[in-house]
Amino acid sequence: MSLLRVNNLRVVFETPYGQVKAVDGVSFEIERGEVVGLVGESGSGKSTLGLSIMKLLPPNARILSGQVIYNGVDLLRLKEDELRKIRGKEISMIFQDPMTTLNPTMRVGEHIAEALMYHYNMDKEEAWRIAKEVLESVGIPAERAMDYPHQMSGGMRQRVMIATAIALKPKLIIADEPTSALDVIVQDHILELLKDLRDRNKASIILITHDLSVTADIADRVLIMYAGRILEVGTVEHIYYHPHHPYTQGLLKSIPKLGSKSELYIIPGSPPDMTNPPSGCRFHPRCPYARGICMKEAPPLVKVEKGHLVACWLYIER
Amino acid sequence: MLMTDVLRHVWPKRRGIEHYMLLMGIVIVICLTIMALLAPIIAPYDPIKTYVGKPYTPPCTEHLFGTDRMGRDVFSRILWGARSALAVASLAVVIAAAIGIPLGLLSGYIGGPIDRILSLIMDSIYAFPSLIMALAVAAALNPGGATSITSAMINTSLAISVVYIPSYFRVVRATVLSVRENLYVKAAQALGADVLTILTKYVAPNSLAPAIPIISMNFADAILTASGLSFLGVGLPPYFPDWGVDLATGWRDLPNGAWWMSFFPGLMIFLATLAFMMIGDALNELLNPRRGMK
């Protein structure tokens, strides 16, 4: 049985301009110890997907249908206090912006100690001892545990965030753009930390990012998301060396390469307005291969080889 | 280490007018506190005892601030008056903050119908003219006069505090509305923190700064309102040494030329109000996160 299985999840946001279909029928699963990269551009619904697994969506969001089955339990049906026991302890989250995810009036060690205290009923002393250990494991000296967040740099704060996320030894970590706000060298350290975490704790990681190179470095499998739907799923080899979907191909072509003389490729058009998404395949207005059927009907995800699925009419015999 | 940080922030090398306002306000408040604490020792006469001197004696060496129409020493009454002024004002502010701040936190964080109802109640209190509101509450609490000094002081404080609850509620609620959107609140939820933990450890410490200047502003206003209530006869009893009471009884003798009976209590009310106003204004300026950007 896989650790997490998302079935046909549909999430909308109620806005004054209409319903935004942020996640529209997404299904996938994650095995224990697996790292899955969830790649998409801004507004593709990848962060919403991450938040709906934790059921931490903003009040104007509604889950229309679907299941999020973690260890055999549908999280979407759990009551708030049952969910609280899972959040942090079983599934934890690393957010994008390290400058705003730490409480400015709380010492960094306390963020960790607090969580240990309410999940394991630890006394204060022991919780702080473990908090310091965890901070050291991500490369922050124990004496900095008494610092306030403003006394630390962005990279250090992101390490603290990671320390908080791993302190309770969760089985699944949802990392929402954990490296986007950091410079490249710090990015590398953070990715190493995540890899280390997977190896040591056998944790599964969902890595949400818009950066294909980050996923290439760490992920076992990659999900390509566009306008609330998954367009292609495969191993890193599948996606990078044999991309099938025209969108994935476009994404790969638009990575700048050092020394290349040719002009950088840009996928034409812009991401769709999600209050009124395109009919049929959501990518058809920007797709060079679009045909009649692409405008009428959404293509299902079909297998092109073992473990490699694509949602595109080009690969479906009719 | 943290304490020195705070001190350096409040009293830096480069100082503006607000730093000196803060210092002056604090010095006056400390003097008032010393007056209140040491009143039994430094007061030359019993403040309630009548005919300790000739009635209507103008200020002289024996009676620094003169005597009133019943021959009570005005200076002694002023010293003792600091006690009731500080006691009533601080009690009123503490009660108002203790009710207004938690309600504001809760209302802002939870939202929904509870927030609607609480906001409606607070707005209707706020819309009411404050002295009339306090007057009504004081009259309701003290039908036919309080039984003892303590209960008169508590009732006066309660009456005043009702007026101030909405100002704490509104300021705190408004701050919570923006604080609760911070990512660290969501991160705390993602770690499994319950509502109480999030409110007390994440939302409250980041939402209370705007309420601090209000505390000292209210303190100033409370001294005035307490005097007003005593002046109107629903606060403290007339024989009691209180600036408001003395002002109320003293002003009737102004036409006779006995200015000292109302001037000194008035001066004290003015000084105390000014001191707290200065502290409030200075804190408002110093605690503003945008400070130093202009």
XYZ file of C-alpha atoms in Angstrom:
612
model
C 0.000 0.000 0.000
C 1.343 3.402 -0.856
C 1.893 5.947 1.898
C -0.309 8.592 0.355
C -2.882 8.304 -2.361
C -4.788 11.260 -3.762
C -7.907 10.337 -5.728
C -9.633 12.695 -8.136
C -9.155 15.751 -5.911
C -11.036 18.886 -6.929
C -10.580 22.184 -5.076
C -12.112 25.545 -5.966
C -11.719 29.049 -4.565
C -14.780 31.235 -4.283
C -13.761 34.723 -5.396
C -15.710 37.855 -6.337
C -14.759 37.139 -9.960
C -16.141 33.623 -9.909
C -15.020 30.149 -9.012
C -11.321 29.444 -9.523
C -10.763 25.785 -10.275
C -7.364 25.501 -8.626
C -7.107 21.709 -8.535
C -9.239 19.860 -11.063
C -9.315 16.098 -10.778
C -5.798 15.268 -9.611
C -4.806 11.690 -8.704
C -1.392 10.393 -7.713
C 0.335 8.283 -5.118
C 3.573 8.284 -3.169
C 5.484 5.291 -1.864
C 7.416 5.234 1.394
C 10.835 6.873 1.066
C 10.020 8.287 -2.335
C 10.701 11.860 -3.406
C 8.162 13.237 -5.831
C 8.680 16.530 -7.599
C 5.505 18.477 -8.270
C 6.394 20.907 -11.021
C 4.266 23.670 -12.463
C 4.277 27.388 -13.103
C 2.705 29.919 -10.725
C -1.039 29.454 -10.493
C -0.980 25.850 -11.656
C -2.494 24.736 -8.347
C 0.546 22.970 -6.967
C 0.612 24.842 -3.658
C -3.145 24.402 -3.273
C -2.641 20.686 -3.778
C 0.001 20.677 -1.033
C -2.234 22.611 1.379
C -5.259 20.402 0.706
C -3.319 17.313 1.757
C -2.871 18.976 5.163
C -6.408 20.426 5.011
C -4.976 23.883 5.653
C -6.769 25.671 2.838
C -7.896 29.292 3.276
C -11.542 29.813 4.255
C -12.701 30.678 0.744
C -11.506 27.326 -0.626
C -13.839 24.379 -1.049
C -12.985 20.757 -1.664
C -15.570 19.586 -4.187
C -14.628 15.953 -4.371
C -11.848 13.466 -3.917
C -9.965 11.591 -1.258
C -6.577 12.015 0.367
C -5.774 8.590 1.745
C -2.851 8.545 4.137
C -1.997 5.139 5.628
C -5.487 3.927 4.771
C -7.322 6.905 6.323
C -9.082 9.603 4.306
C -7.696 12.844 5.770
C -10.464 14.936 4.249
C -13.022 13.151 6.428
C -11.130 13.563 9.704
C -12.240 16.004 12.400
C -10.055 18.992 13.209
C -8.619 17.526 16.437
C -7.813 14.222 14.733
C -6.075 16.128 11.946
C -4.036 18.044 14.505
C -2.477 14.789 15.678
C -1.388 14.068 12.120
C -0.133 17.541 11.243
C 3.493 17.917 12.192
C 3.832 14.416 13.575
C 2.910 12.361 10.485
C 2.886 14.958 7.731
C 4.710 18.230 7.970
C 5.235 21.160 5.716
C 8.099 23.438 4.736
C 6.972 26.778 3.352
C 8.498 28.934 0.710
C 9.425 32.152 2.427
C 11.798 31.679 5.372
C 11.467 35.363 6.270
C 7.820 35.089 7.288
C 7.356 31.480 8.417
C 8.973 31.937 11.812
C 7.193 33.762 14.610
C 9.169 37.005 15.206
C 8.354 36.998 18.933
C 9.474 33.428 19.597
C 12.990 32.014 19.981
C 13.806 29.685 17.113
C 14.344 26.700 19.398
C 10.942 27.250 20.943
C 9.238 26.622 17.599
C 10.585 23.077 17.749
C 10.335 22.533 21.497
C 6.687 23.607 21.476
C 5.718 21.079 18.834
C 7.539 18.321 20.732
C 5.759 19.328 23.911
C 2.268 19.069 22.533
C 2.740 16.028 20.341
C 4.702 13.892 22.792
C 3.795 15.512 26.141
C 7.485 16.069 26.778
C 8.641 18.288 29.595
C 10.250 21.583 28.716
C 13.820 20.555 29.413
C 13.749 17.469 27.270
C 11.947 19.230 24.423
C 14.619 21.929 24.365
C 17.378 19.326 24.467
C 15.947 17.584 21.411
C 15.275 20.922 19.699
C 18.953 21.783 20.035
C 19.955 18.379 18.697
C 17.716 18.767 15.664
C 19.061 22.262 15.010
C 22.600 20.923 15.124
C 21.634 18.199 12.666
C 20.734 20.884 10.125
C 23.944 22.766 10.817
C 22.842 25.392 13.323
C 24.948 25.575 16.508
C 22.936 24.714 19.635
C 23.573 28.079 21.256
C 21.752 29.808 18.387
C 18.542 28.080 19.543
C 17.989 31.038 21.861
C 18.114 33.515 18.968
C 15.093 35.307 17.629
C 14.378 34.857 13.915
C 15.469 38.401 13.012
C 18.963 37.573 14.236
C 19.356 34.934 11.525
C 19.929 35.025 7.786
C 17.435 33.694 5.262
C 19.356 30.465 4.756
C 19.601 29.850 8.484
C 15.907 30.491 8.934
C 15.078 27.996 6.225
C 17.254 25.462 8.052
C 15.267 26.219 11.189
C 12.062 25.651 9.218
C 13.401 22.329 8.033
C 14.461 21.447 11.563
C 10.908 22.174 12.775
C 9.479 20.059 9.983
C 11.708 17.064 10.727
C 11.882 17.248 14.518
C 8.814 15.050 14.922
C 10.118 12.524 12.378
C 7.150 12.775 10.004
C 6.609 10.117 7.369
C 5.711 12.655 4.707
C 7.127 16.103 4.174
C 5.497 18.566 1.836
C 8.132 21.086 0.822
C 6.521 24.034 -0.930
C 9.266 25.792 -2.904
C 11.751 25.320 -0.053
C 14.634 26.809 -1.982
C 13.007 29.455 -4.153
C 13.768 32.378 -1.858
C 17.410 31.382 -1.342
C 20.580 31.885 -3.300
C 22.053 29.002 -5.251
C 24.670 27.887 -2.753
C 22.227 27.821 0.137
C 19.756 26.056 -2.177
C 22.255 23.278 -2.607
C 22.739 22.862 1.155
C 18.993 22.693 1.675
C 18.563 20.041 -1.028
C 21.358 17.997 0.569
C 19.509 18.245 3.872
C 16.319 16.963 2.286
C 18.144 14.029 0.684
C 19.763 13.202 3.980
C 16.364 13.275 5.605
C 14.951 10.816 3.114
C 17.845 8.419 3.667
C 17.948 8.652 7.441
C 14.263 8.750 8.332
C 12.868 6.929 5.292
C 10.601 9.920 4.836
C 8.656 10.559 1.656
C 8.907 14.059 0.266
C 6.628 16.006 -2.034
C 8.781 18.737 -3.474
C 6.656 21.512 -4.919
C 8.651 23.713 -7.254
C 8.685 25.616 -10.514
C 12.335 24.778 -11.012
C 12.976 21.639 -13.038
C 16.659 21.557 -12.124
C 15.823 21.275 -8.421
C 13.694 18.195 -9.045
C 16.304 16.619 -11.300
C 18.699 16.756 -8.413
C 16.565 15.022 -5.812
C 13.311 13.545 -7.095
C 12.571 9.931 -7.972
C 9.460 10.792 -9.915
C 8.117 14.025 -11.343
C 4.532 15.204 -11.749
C 4.012 17.966 -14.272
C 1.037 20.124 -13.341
C -0.691 22.688 -15.524
C -3.867 24.669 -14.820
C -4.983 22.389 -12.006
C -4.371 19.098 -13.800
C -1.525 16.625 -14.079
C -0.244 16.434 -17.649
C 2.640 14.020 -17.308
C 4.019 11.656 -14.691
C 7.281 9.770 -14.896
C 10.663 9.083 -13.440
C 13.278 11.790 -13.727
C 14.726 9.915 -16.744
C 11.345 9.778 -18.447
C 10.653 13.443 -17.968
C 14.100 14.778 -18.772
C 15.176 12.476 -21.597
C 11.852 11.374 -23.100
C 9.338 14.105 -22.384
C 6.094 13.295 -24.183
C 3.700 16.107 -23.414
C 4.205 19.242 -25.527
C 4.117 21.326 -22.330
C 6.888 19.308 -20.683
C 8.905 19.525 -23.881
C 8.415 23.286 -23.890
C 9.454 23.577 -20.243
C 12.663 21.673 -20.880
C 13.468 23.716 -23.947
C 13.028 26.920 -21.986
C 15.812 26.147 -19.479
C 18.715 28.455 -20.332
C 21.940 26.626 -21.202
C 25.397 28.062 -20.759
C 27.212 28.520 -24.054
C 24.141 28.074 -26.184
C 24.030 30.534 -29.091
C 20.387 30.059 -29.991
C 17.716 32.290 -28.516
C 15.964 30.989 -25.391
C 12.713 29.156 -26.162
C 9.579 30.582 -24.609
C 6.268 28.728 -24.498
C 3.914 31.043 -26.402
C 0.921 32.566 -24.645
C 0.370 32.806 -20.892
C -1.185 30.571 -18.225
C -4.985 30.473 -18.507
C -7.471 32.482 -16.469
C -8.619 29.898 -13.972
C -12.059 31.383 -13.420
C -12.775 30.443 -17.018
C -10.270 27.785 -18.080
C -10.003 26.615 -21.692
C -12.257 23.755 -22.732
C -10.904 20.275 -23.415
C -7.171 20.040 -22.863
C -6.209 23.064 -20.758
C -2.979 23.488 -22.700
C -4.486 23.587 -26.194
C -4.386 27.400 -26.716
C -0.597 27.312 -26.280
C 0.069 23.918 -27.885
C 1.805 23.737 -31.277
C 0.137 20.355 -31.991
C -3.426 21.298 -31.030
C -6.145 19.599 -33.049
C -9.939 19.652 -33.089
C -10.385 17.079 -30.353
C -8.059 18.964 -27.974
C -10.624 21.789 -27.721
C -13.560 19.470 -27.098
C -12.406 16.810 -24.714
C -9.845 16.582 -21.932
C -7.368 13.770 -22.587
C -7.083 11.060 -19.883
C -3.723 10.130 -18.357
C -2.565 7.082 -20.332
C 0.459 4.857 -19.938
C 3.159 5.244 -22.606
C 5.653 2.990 -20.864
C 5.994 1.485 -17.393
C 5.596 4.268 -14.830
C 5.279 6.974 -17.454
C 1.830 8.516 -17.947
C 0.822 11.331 -20.279
C -2.420 13.209 -20.751
C -2.271 14.177 -24.418
C -4.305 13.211 -27.481
C -1.069 12.775 -29.477
C -0.481 9.483 -27.682
C -3.986 8.108 -27.811
C -5.037 5.898 -30.712
C -8.477 6.828 -31.990
C 20.902 40.855 26.541
C 17.359 41.375 25.398
C 16.728 44.010 28.051
C 19.678 46.083 26.861
C 18.398 45.713 23.305
C 15.055 47.133 24.331
C 16.746 49.915 26.258
C 18.936 50.824 23.310
C 15.826 50.931 21.168
C 13.893 53.152 23.577
C 16.830 55.389 24.535
C 19.261 55.476 21.599
C 22.204 57.792 21.018
C 20.245 59.888 18.527
C 17.109 61.079 20.199
C 14.090 62.991 18.984
C 11.508 65.065 20.820
C 9.453 61.946 21.541
C 12.290 60.525 23.646
C 12.228 63.575 25.911
C 8.428 63.492 26.032
C 8.663 59.910 27.226
C 11.278 60.824 29.840
C 9.262 63.798 31.125
C 6.073 61.769 31.285
C 7.797 59.007 33.203
C 9.388 61.457 35.659
C 6.001 63.062 36.427
C 4.371 59.656 36.842
C 7.145 58.551 39.209
C 6.671 61.738 41.254
C 2.929 61.115 41.424
C 3.523 57.553 42.527
C 5.911 58.688 45.255
C 3.320 61.261 46.369
C 0.670 58.581 46.527
C 2.855 56.106 48.375
C 4.306 58.545 50.888
C 1.138 60.607 51.455
C 0.665 59.352 55.054
C 4.244 60.360 55.919
C 4.666 63.672 54.130
C 1.157 65.069 54.492
C 1.336 67.695 57.259
C -2.310 67.267 58.311
C -5.070 64.691 58.298
C -6.787 65.290 54.918
C -10.302 64.606 56.222
C -10.044 66.414 59.548
C -11.873 69.727 59.514
C -10.671 73.001 61.037
C -6.992 72.120 61.169
C -6.582 75.728 60.175
C -8.767 78.771 59.761
C -11.216 78.268 56.873
C -10.381 80.085 53.615
C -6.720 80.593 54.585
C -4.818 81.494 51.393
C -1.529 79.658 50.682
C 1.007 80.443 53.369
C 3.911 78.703 55.100
C 1.650 76.783 57.465
C -0.770 75.691 54.776
C 1.215 75.514 51.525
C -1.880 75.357 49.324
C -4.210 77.065 51.775
C -7.305 75.641 53.460
C -10.823 75.079 52.199
C -14.189 76.285 53.473
C -14.153 73.683 56.262
C -10.602 74.437 57.276
C -9.085 71.287 55.748
C -5.499 71.483 54.500
C -5.537 71.537 50.671
C -1.906 70.381 50.351
C -2.574 67.253 52.420
C -5.691 66.557 50.387
C -3.725 66.888 47.145
C -1.126 64.374 48.355
C -3.779 61.877 49.422
C -5.703 62.598 46.235
C -2.871 61.132 44.176
C -3.744 57.786 45.752
C -7.345 57.712 44.643
C -6.511 59.155 41.224
C -3.864 56.530 40.487
C -5.855 53.706 42.054
C -9.079 54.447 40.188
C -7.340 55.122 36.858
C -5.114 52.047 36.972
C -7.953 49.792 38.062
C -10.140 51.125 35.240
C -7.416 50.634 32.642
C -6.573 47.144 33.881
C -10.214 46.055 33.802
C -10.766 47.526 30.338
C -7.600 45.954 28.917
C -8.290 42.619 30.589
C -11.695 42.444 28.928
C -11.071 44.276 25.657
C -7.805 42.630 24.608
C -8.844 38.945 24.906
C -12.183 39.665 23.251
C -10.407 41.459 20.400
C -7.997 38.546 19.960
C -10.769 35.989 19.906
C -13.081 38.001 17.703
C -10.385 38.778 15.150
C -9.008 35.272 15.001
C -12.236 33.294 14.939
C -14.266 35.668 12.799
C -17.730 34.699 11.602
C -20.929 35.413 13.537
C -19.164 35.729 16.924
C -17.013 38.480 15.473
C -20.077 40.204 14.004
C -21.974 40.206 17.285
C -19.015 41.309 19.416
C -18.141 44.088 16.969
C -21.719 45.301 16.987
C -21.811 45.450 20.799
C -18.449 47.208 20.968
C -19.384 49.704 18.287
C -22.573 50.617 20.087
C -20.665 51.240 23.319
C -18.124 53.251 21.361
C -20.811 55.339 19.706
C -22.230 56.364 23.083
C -20.813 59.637 24.538
C -18.243 58.343 27.000
C -18.947 60.518 30.044
C -22.679 59.850 29.778
C -21.998 56.153 29.472
C -19.759 56.186 32.561
C -22.328 58.323 34.364
C -25.080 55.840 33.594
C -23.025 52.853 34.686
C -21.826 54.609 37.844
C -25.387 55.614 38.717
C -26.566 52.049 38.149
C -23.755 50.627 40.319
C -24.133 53.170 43.120
C -27.839 53.570 43.703
C -28.098 56.085 46.513
C -24.368 56.230 47.083
C -21.800 53.509 47.752
C -21.557 51.897 51.151
C -17.785 52.246 51.550
C -14.831 54.051 50.000
C -13.456 50.828 48.538
C -16.689 49.959 46.803
C -17.059 53.559 45.586
C -13.578 53.361 44.048
C -14.227 49.968 42.474
C -17.569 51.079 41.097
C -16.080 54.262 39.675
C -13.323 52.231 38.015
C -15.854 49.808 36.582
C -17.957 52.631 35.204
C -14.922 54.146 33.506
C -13.591 50.832 32.219
C -16.805 50.058 30.327
C -16.133 53.098 28.181
C -12.620 51.940 27.291
C -13.232 48.285 26.462
C -14.119 49.033 22.820
C -10.902 50.928 22.128
C -8.800 47.895 23.088
C -11.147 45.555 21.316
C -11.044 47.490 18.068
C -7.310 48.043 17.933
C -6.415 44.465 18.847
C -9.034 42.959 16.540
C -7.808 45.021 13.588
C -4.213 43.940 14.193
C -5.192 40.301 14.568
C -6.942 40.429 11.212
C -3.619 41.101 9.531
C -1.430 39.042 11.883
C -3.473 35.880 11.406
C -2.691 35.958 7.664
C 1.027 35.605 8.374
C 2.692 32.463 7.183
C 3.954 31.664 10.685
C 0.374 31.158 11.805
C -0.187 28.687 8.997
C 3.153 27.048 9.780
C 2.041 26.622 13.389
C -1.180 25.013 12.196
C 0.847 22.720 9.963
C 2.746 21.612 13.059
C -0.513 20.645 14.751
C -0.817 23.563 17.197
C -4.288 24.051 18.689
C -6.273 27.283 18.627
C -5.265 28.266 22.170
C -1.543 27.848 21.457
C -1.802 29.776 18.215
C -3.691 32.597 19.922
C -1.421 32.907 22.939
C 1.977 32.229 21.395
C 1.674 33.343 17.800
C -1.158 35.847 17.413
C -1.229 37.691 20.748
C 2.472 38.626 21.076
C 2.409 40.045 17.569
C -0.860 41.940 18.020
C -0.466 43.736 21.337
C 2.012 46.498 20.468
C -0.697 48.898 19.182
C -2.591 48.516 22.473
C 0.316 49.835 24.589
C -0.038 53.540 23.702
C -3.775 53.213 24.284
C -3.124 52.073 27.828
C -1.385 55.309 28.753
C -3.822 57.462 26.773
C -6.683 55.824 28.629
C -4.891 56.349 31.886
C -4.909 60.077 31.237
C -8.523 60.029 30.173
C -9.491 57.887 33.173
C -8.153 60.489 35.640
C -10.260 63.124 33.892
C -13.371 60.963 33.760
C -12.988 59.922 37.409
C -12.741 63.592 38.385
C -15.741 64.297 36.200
C -17.776 61.584 37.885
C -16.873 62.802 41.367
C -17.608 66.345 40.235
C -21.073 65.213 39.165
C -21.597 63.391 42.446
C -21.660 59.774 41.260
C -17.992 59.035 41.926
C -16.317 59.346 45.270
C -18.049 60.869 48.354
C -17.462 64.613 48.962
C -15.375 64.327 52.117
C -12.883 61.986 50.429
C -9.530 63.465 49.349
C -9.764 63.291 45.573
C -8.778 65.879 42.964
C -12.108 65.660 41.217
C -14.066 65.982 44.449
C -11.971 68.953 45.562
C -12.318 70.653 42.224
C -16.065 70.150 42.409
C -16.422 71.595 45.874
C -13.763 74.260 45.413
C -14.994 75.994 42.302
C -18.073 77.360 44.150
C -15.751 79.548 46.197
C -14.025 81.005 43.160
C -16.248 84.114 43.168
C -15.042 84.801 46.729
C -11.479 84.941 45.446
C -10.514 81.541 46.990
C -8.749 80.321 43.843
C -6.409 77.873 45.621
C -9.231 75.438 46.425
C -9.835 74.601 42.794
C -6.531 75.661 41.208
C -4.304 73.026 42.847
C -6.581 70.022 42.224
C -7.035 71.267 38.654
C -3.283 71.622 38.223
C -2.736 68.071 39.439
C -5.352 66.659 37.077
C -3.710 68.616 34.280
C -0.204 67.388 35.156
C -1.199 63.748 35.530
C -3.179 63.781 32.305
C -0.355 65.516 30.490
C 2.204 62.999 31.757
C 0.237 59.982 30.596
C -0.613 61.655 27.306
C 3.063 62.342 26.696
C 3.994 58.746 27.465
C 1.220 57.500 25.198
C 2.137 59.792 22.341
C 5.836 59.011 22.639
C 5.224 55.266 22.734
C 2.902 55.562 19.783
C 5.710 57.213 17.878
C 8.509 54.952 19.158
C 6.672 51.670 18.669
C 5.642 52.498 15.124
C 7.371 49.924 12.917
C 7.677 52.463 10.097
C 9.659 54.769 12.385
C 12.904 55.980 10.906
C 11.710 55.583 7.342
C 10.767 59.187 6.808
